[in-house]
mmCIF file of N, CA and C in Angstrom:
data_model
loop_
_atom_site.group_PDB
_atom_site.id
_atom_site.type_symbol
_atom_site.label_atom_id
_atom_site.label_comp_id
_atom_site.label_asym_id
_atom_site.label_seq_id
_atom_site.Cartn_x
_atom_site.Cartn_y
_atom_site.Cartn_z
ATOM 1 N N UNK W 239 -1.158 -12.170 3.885
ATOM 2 C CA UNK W 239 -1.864 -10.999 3.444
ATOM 3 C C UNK W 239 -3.122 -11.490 2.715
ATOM 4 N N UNK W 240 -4.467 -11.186 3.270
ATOM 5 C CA UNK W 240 -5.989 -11.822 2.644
ATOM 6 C C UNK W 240 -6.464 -10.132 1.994
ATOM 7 N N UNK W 241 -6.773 -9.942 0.898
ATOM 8 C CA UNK W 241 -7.605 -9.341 0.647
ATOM 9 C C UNK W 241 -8.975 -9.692 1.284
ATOM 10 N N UNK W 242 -9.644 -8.565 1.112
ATOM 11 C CA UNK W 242 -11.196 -8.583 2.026
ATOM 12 C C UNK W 242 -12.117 -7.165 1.605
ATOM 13 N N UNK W 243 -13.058 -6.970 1.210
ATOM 14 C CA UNK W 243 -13.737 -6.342 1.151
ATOM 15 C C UNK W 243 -13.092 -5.209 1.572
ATOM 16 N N UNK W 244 -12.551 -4.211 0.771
ATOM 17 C CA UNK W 244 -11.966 -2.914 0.577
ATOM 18 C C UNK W 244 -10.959 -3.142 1.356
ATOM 19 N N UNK W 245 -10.096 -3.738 2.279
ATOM 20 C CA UNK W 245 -9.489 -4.036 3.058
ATOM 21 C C UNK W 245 -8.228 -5.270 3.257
ATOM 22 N N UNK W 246 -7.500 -5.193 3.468
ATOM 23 C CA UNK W 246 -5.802 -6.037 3.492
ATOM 24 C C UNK W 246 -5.922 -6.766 5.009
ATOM 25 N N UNK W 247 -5.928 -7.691 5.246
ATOM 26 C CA UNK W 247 -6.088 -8.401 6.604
ATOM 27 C C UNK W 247 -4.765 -8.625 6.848
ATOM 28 N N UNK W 248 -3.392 -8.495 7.227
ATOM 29 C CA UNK W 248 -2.042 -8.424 7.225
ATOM 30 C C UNK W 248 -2.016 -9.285 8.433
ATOM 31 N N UNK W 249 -2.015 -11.020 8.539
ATOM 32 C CA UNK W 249 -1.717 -11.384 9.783
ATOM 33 C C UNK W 249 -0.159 -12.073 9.968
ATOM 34 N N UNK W 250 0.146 -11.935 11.277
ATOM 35 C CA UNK W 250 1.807 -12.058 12.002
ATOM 36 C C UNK W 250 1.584 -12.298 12.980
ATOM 37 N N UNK W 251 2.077 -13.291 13.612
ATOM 38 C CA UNK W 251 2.157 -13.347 15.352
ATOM 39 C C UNK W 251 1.922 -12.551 15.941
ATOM 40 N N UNK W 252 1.170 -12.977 16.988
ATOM 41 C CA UNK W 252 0.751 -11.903 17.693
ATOM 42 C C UNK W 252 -0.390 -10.792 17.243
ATOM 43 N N UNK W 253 -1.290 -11.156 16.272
ATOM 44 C CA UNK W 253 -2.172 -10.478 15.502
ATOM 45 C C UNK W 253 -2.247 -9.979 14.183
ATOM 46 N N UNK W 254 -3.626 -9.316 13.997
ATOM 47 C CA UNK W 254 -3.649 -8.465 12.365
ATOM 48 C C UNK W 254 -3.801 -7.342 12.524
ATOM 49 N N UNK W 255 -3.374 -6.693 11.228
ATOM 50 C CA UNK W 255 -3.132 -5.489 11.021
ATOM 51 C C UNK W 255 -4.340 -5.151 9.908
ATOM 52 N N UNK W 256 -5.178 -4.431 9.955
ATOM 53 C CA UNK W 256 -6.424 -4.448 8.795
ATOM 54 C C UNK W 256 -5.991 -3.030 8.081
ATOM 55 N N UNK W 257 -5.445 -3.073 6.852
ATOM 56 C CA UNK W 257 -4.846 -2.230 5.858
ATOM 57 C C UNK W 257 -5.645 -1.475 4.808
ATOM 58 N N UNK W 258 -6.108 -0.471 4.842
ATOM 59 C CA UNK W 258 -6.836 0.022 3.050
ATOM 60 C C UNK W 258 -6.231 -0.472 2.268
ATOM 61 N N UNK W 259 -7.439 -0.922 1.113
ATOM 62 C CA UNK W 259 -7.030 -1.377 -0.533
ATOM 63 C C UNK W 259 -6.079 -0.742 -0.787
ATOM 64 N N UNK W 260 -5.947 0.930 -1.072
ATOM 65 C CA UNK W 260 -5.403 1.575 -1.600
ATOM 66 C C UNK W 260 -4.154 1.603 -1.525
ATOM 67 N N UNK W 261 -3.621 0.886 -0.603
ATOM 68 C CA UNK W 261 -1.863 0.909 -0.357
ATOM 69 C C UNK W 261 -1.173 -0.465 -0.319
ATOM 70 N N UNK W 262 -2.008 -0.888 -1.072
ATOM 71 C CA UNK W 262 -1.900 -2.480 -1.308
ATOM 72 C C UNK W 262 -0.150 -2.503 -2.080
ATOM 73 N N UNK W 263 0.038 -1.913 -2.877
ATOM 74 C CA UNK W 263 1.221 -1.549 -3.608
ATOM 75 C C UNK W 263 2.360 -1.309 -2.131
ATOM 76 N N UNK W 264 2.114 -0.477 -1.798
ATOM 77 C CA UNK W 264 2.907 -0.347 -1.247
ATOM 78 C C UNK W 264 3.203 -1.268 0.865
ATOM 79 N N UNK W 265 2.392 -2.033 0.431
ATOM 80 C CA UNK W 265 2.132 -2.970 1.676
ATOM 81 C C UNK W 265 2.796 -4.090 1.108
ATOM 82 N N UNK W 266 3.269 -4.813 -0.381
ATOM 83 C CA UNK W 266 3.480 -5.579 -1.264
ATOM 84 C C UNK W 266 5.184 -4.906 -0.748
ATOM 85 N N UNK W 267 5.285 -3.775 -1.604
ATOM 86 C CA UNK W 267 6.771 -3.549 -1.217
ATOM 87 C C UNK W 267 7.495 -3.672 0.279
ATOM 88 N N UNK W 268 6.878 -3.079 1.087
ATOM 89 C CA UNK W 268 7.385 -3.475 2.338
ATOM 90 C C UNK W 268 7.287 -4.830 2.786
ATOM 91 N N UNK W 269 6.747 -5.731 2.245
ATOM 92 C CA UNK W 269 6.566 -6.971 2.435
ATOM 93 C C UNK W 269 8.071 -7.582 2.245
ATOM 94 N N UNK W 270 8.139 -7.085 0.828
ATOM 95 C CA UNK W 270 8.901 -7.967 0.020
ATOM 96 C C UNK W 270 10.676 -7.178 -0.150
ATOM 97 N N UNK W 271 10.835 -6.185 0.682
ATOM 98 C CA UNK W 271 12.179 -5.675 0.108
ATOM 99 C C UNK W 271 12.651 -5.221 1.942
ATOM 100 N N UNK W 272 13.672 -5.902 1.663
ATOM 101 C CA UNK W 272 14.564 -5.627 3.075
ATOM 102 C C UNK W 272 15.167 -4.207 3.610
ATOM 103 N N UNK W 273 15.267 -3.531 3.121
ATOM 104 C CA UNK W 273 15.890 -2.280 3.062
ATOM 105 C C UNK W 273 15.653 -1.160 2.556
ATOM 106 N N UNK W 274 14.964 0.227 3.046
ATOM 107 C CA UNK W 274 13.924 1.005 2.174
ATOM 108 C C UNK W 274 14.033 2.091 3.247
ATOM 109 N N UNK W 275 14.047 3.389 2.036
ATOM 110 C CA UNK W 275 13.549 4.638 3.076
ATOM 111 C C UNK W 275 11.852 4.919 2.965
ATOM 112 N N UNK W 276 11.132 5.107 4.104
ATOM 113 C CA UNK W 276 9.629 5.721 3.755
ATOM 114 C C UNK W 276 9.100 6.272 2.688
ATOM 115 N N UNK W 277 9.967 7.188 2.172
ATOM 116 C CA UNK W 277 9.721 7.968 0.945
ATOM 117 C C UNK W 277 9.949 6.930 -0.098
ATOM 118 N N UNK W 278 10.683 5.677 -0.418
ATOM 119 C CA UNK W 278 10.569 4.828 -1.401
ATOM 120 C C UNK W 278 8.958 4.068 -1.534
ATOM 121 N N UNK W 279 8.486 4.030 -0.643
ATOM 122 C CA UNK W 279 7.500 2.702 -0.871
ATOM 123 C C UNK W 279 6.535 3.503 -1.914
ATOM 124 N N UNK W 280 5.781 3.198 -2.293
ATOM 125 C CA UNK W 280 5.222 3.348 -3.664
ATOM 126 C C UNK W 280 4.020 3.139 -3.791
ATOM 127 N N UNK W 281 3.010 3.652 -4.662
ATOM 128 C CA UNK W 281 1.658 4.417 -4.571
ATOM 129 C C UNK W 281 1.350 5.452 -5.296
ATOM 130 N N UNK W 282 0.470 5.150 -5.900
ATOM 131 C CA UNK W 282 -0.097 6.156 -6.922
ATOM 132 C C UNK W 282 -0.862 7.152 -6.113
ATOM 133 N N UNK W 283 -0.706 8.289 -6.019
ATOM 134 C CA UNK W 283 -1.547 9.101 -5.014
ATOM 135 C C UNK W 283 -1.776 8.938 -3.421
ATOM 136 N N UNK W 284 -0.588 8.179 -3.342
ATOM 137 C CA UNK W 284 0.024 7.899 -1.538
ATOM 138 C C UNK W 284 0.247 9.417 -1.000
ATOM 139 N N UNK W 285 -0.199 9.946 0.035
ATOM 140 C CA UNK W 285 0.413 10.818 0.431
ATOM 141 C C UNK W 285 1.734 10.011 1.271
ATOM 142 N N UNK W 286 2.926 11.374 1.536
ATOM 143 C CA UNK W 286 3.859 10.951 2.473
ATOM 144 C C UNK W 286 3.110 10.809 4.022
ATOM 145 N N UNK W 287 2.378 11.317 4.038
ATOM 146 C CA UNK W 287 1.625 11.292 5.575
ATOM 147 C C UNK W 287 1.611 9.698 5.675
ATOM 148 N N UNK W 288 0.685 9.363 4.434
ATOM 149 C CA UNK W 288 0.272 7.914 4.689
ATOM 150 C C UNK W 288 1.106 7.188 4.366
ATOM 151 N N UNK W 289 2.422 7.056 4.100
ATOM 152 C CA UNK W 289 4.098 6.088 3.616
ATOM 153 C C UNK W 289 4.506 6.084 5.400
ATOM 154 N N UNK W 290 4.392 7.259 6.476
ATOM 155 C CA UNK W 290 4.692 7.432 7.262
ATOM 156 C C UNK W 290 3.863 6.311 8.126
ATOM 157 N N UNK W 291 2.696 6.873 7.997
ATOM 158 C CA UNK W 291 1.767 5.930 9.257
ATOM 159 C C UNK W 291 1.427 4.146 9.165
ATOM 160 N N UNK W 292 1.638 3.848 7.380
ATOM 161 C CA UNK W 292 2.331 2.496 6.927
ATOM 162 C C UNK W 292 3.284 2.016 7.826
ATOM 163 N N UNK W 293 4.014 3.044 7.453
ATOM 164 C CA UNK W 293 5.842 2.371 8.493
ATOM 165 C C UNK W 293 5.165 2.363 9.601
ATOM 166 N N UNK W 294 5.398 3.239 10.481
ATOM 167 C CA UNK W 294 4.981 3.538 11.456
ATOM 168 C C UNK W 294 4.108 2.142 12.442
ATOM 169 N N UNK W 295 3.111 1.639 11.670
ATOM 170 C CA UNK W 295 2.307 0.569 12.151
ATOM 171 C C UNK W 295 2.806 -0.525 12.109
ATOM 172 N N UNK W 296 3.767 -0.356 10.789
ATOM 173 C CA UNK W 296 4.992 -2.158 11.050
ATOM 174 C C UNK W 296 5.809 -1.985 11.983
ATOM 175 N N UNK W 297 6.222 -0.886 12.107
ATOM 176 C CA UNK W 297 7.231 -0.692 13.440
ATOM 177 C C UNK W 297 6.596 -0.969 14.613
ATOM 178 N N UNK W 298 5.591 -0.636 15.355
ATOM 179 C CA UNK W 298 4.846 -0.658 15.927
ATOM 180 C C UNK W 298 4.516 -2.385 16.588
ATOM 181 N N UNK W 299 4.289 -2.741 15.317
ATOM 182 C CA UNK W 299 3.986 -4.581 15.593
ATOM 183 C C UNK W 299 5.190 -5.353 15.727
ATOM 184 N N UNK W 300 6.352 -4.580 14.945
ATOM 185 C CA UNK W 300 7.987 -5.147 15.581
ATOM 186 C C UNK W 300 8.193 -5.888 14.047
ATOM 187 N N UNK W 301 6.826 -5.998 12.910
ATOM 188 C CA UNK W 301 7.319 -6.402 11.520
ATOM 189 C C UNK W 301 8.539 -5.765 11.228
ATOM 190 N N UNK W 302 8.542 -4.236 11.007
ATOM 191 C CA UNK W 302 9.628 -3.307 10.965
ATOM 192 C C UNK W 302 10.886 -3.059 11.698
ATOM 193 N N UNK W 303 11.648 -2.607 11.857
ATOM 194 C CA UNK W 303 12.719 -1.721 12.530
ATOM 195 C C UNK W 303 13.858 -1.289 11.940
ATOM 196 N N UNK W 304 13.987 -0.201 12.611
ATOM 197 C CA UNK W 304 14.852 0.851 12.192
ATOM 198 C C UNK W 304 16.285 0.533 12.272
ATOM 199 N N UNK W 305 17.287 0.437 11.652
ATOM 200 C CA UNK W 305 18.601 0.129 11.607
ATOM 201 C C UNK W 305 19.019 1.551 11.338
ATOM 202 N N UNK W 306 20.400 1.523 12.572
ATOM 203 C CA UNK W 306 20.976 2.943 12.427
ATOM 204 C C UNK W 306 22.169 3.377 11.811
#
């Protein structure tokens, strides 16, 4: 994870993910905690829209997945 000029450079195999400052908190938590509902990750003035489209983009790259 590189900070960058307003921006989170998030690189993983297979590419980067370029993140807003603003959810830096909560890009830190999903980093770092194995087990989490969307509505946990954390942010001062996060909407749930944007906790969603967070997940959503780790899932996406295969960082994430859903256990049922």
């Amino acid at each position: 994870m590189l900070p960058c000029d307003g921006w989170i450079d998030w690189a993983q195999p297979g590419g980067h993910i370029h993140i807003h400052r603003g959810v830096e908190e909560g890009l830190r938590f999903i980093a770092e905690t194995a087990r989490f509902r969307v509505g946990d990750i954390p942010g001062e003035g996060v909407s749930d829209a944007v906790r969603v489209a967070l997940a959503e983009r780790f899932l996406a790259s295969g960082f994430l997945r859903i256990e049922g």
